[in-house]
Amino acid sequence: YHFLGCGFNQTCLVTTSGRLARVTIWVPLARVQSLRRVQGPVQSRLGLASLHLDTAGSRGSAPIPDRDVAEADQMLEQLSTLCRAAREPSHHV
């Protein structure tokens, strides 16, 4: 899974994926409408989970696939807090 990448800061999240063709998705945290953690039966056996960020606009969803369960839970908590803060009126200039 060396071709899967994810990073975020106070204002945006970026994910990369693709073994043959690299796909990069940038998501402004202020546009995230919902976050969800998904874990299928195979992921459960392997101790993995995926996160999905649903965004406003045409892009739809930004996946963060196949993370360790503890890492996925920690990222979900951090991203929830950052997304809420990014939508606060005082954050916009």
mmCIF file of N, CA and C in Angstrom, residues 13 15 25 51-53 61-65:
data_model
loop_
_atom_site.group_PDB
_atom_site.id
_atom_site.type_symbol
_atom_site.label_atom_id
_atom_site.label_comp_id
_atom_site.label_asym_id
_atom_site.label_seq_id
_atom_site.Cartn_x
_atom_site.Cartn_y
_atom_site.Cartn_z
ATOM 1 N N LEU A 13 -7.258 18.849 3.068
ATOM 2 C CA LEU A 13 -6.820 17.461 3.117
ATOM 3 C C LEU A 13 -6.427 17.070 1.701
ATOM 4 N N THR A 15 -5.339 13.534 -0.631
ATOM 5 C CA THR A 15 -5.150 12.090 -0.712
ATOM 6 C C THR A 15 -4.546 11.756 -2.066
ATOM 7 N N ILE A 25 -6.365 14.096 -4.800
ATOM 8 C CA ILE A 25 -7.599 14.824 -4.504
ATOM 9 C C ILE A 25 -7.315 15.808 -3.375
ATOM 10 N N LEU A 51 -11.892 5.872 5.620
ATOM 11 C CA LEU A 51 -12.657 7.078 5.909
ATOM 12 C C LEU A 51 -13.150 7.659 4.596
ATOM 13 N N HIS A 52 -14.327 8.272 4.638
ATOM 14 C CA HIS A 52 -14.874 8.961 3.478
ATOM 15 C C HIS A 52 -15.295 10.353 3.915
ATOM 16 N N LEU A 53 -14.850 11.350 3.189
ATOM 17 C CA LEU A 53 -15.252 12.736 3.429
ATOM 18 C C LEU A 53 -16.215 13.118 2.323
ATOM 19 N N SER A 61 -17.208 12.631 -2.909
ATOM 20 C CA SER A 61 -16.562 11.998 -1.770
ATOM 21 C C SER A 61 -15.061 11.875 -1.994
ATOM 22 N N ALA A 62 -14.315 12.036 -0.933
ATOM 23 C CA ALA A 62 -12.867 11.834 -0.971
ATOM 24 C C ALA A 62 -12.541 10.652 -0.057
ATOM 25 N N PRO A 63 -12.081 9.550 -0.610
ATOM 26 C CA PRO A 63 -11.785 8.378 0.213
ATOM 27 C C PRO A 63 -10.373 8.404 0.797
ATOM 28 N N ILE A 64 -10.266 7.858 1.987
ATOM 29 C CA ILE A 64 -8.962 7.589 2.606
ATOM 30 C C ILE A 64 -8.991 6.092 2.911
ATOM 31 N N PRO A 65 -8.545 5.273 1.976
ATOM 32 C CA PRO A 65 -8.740 3.829 2.104
ATOM 33 C C PRO A 65 -7.698 3.114 2.952
#
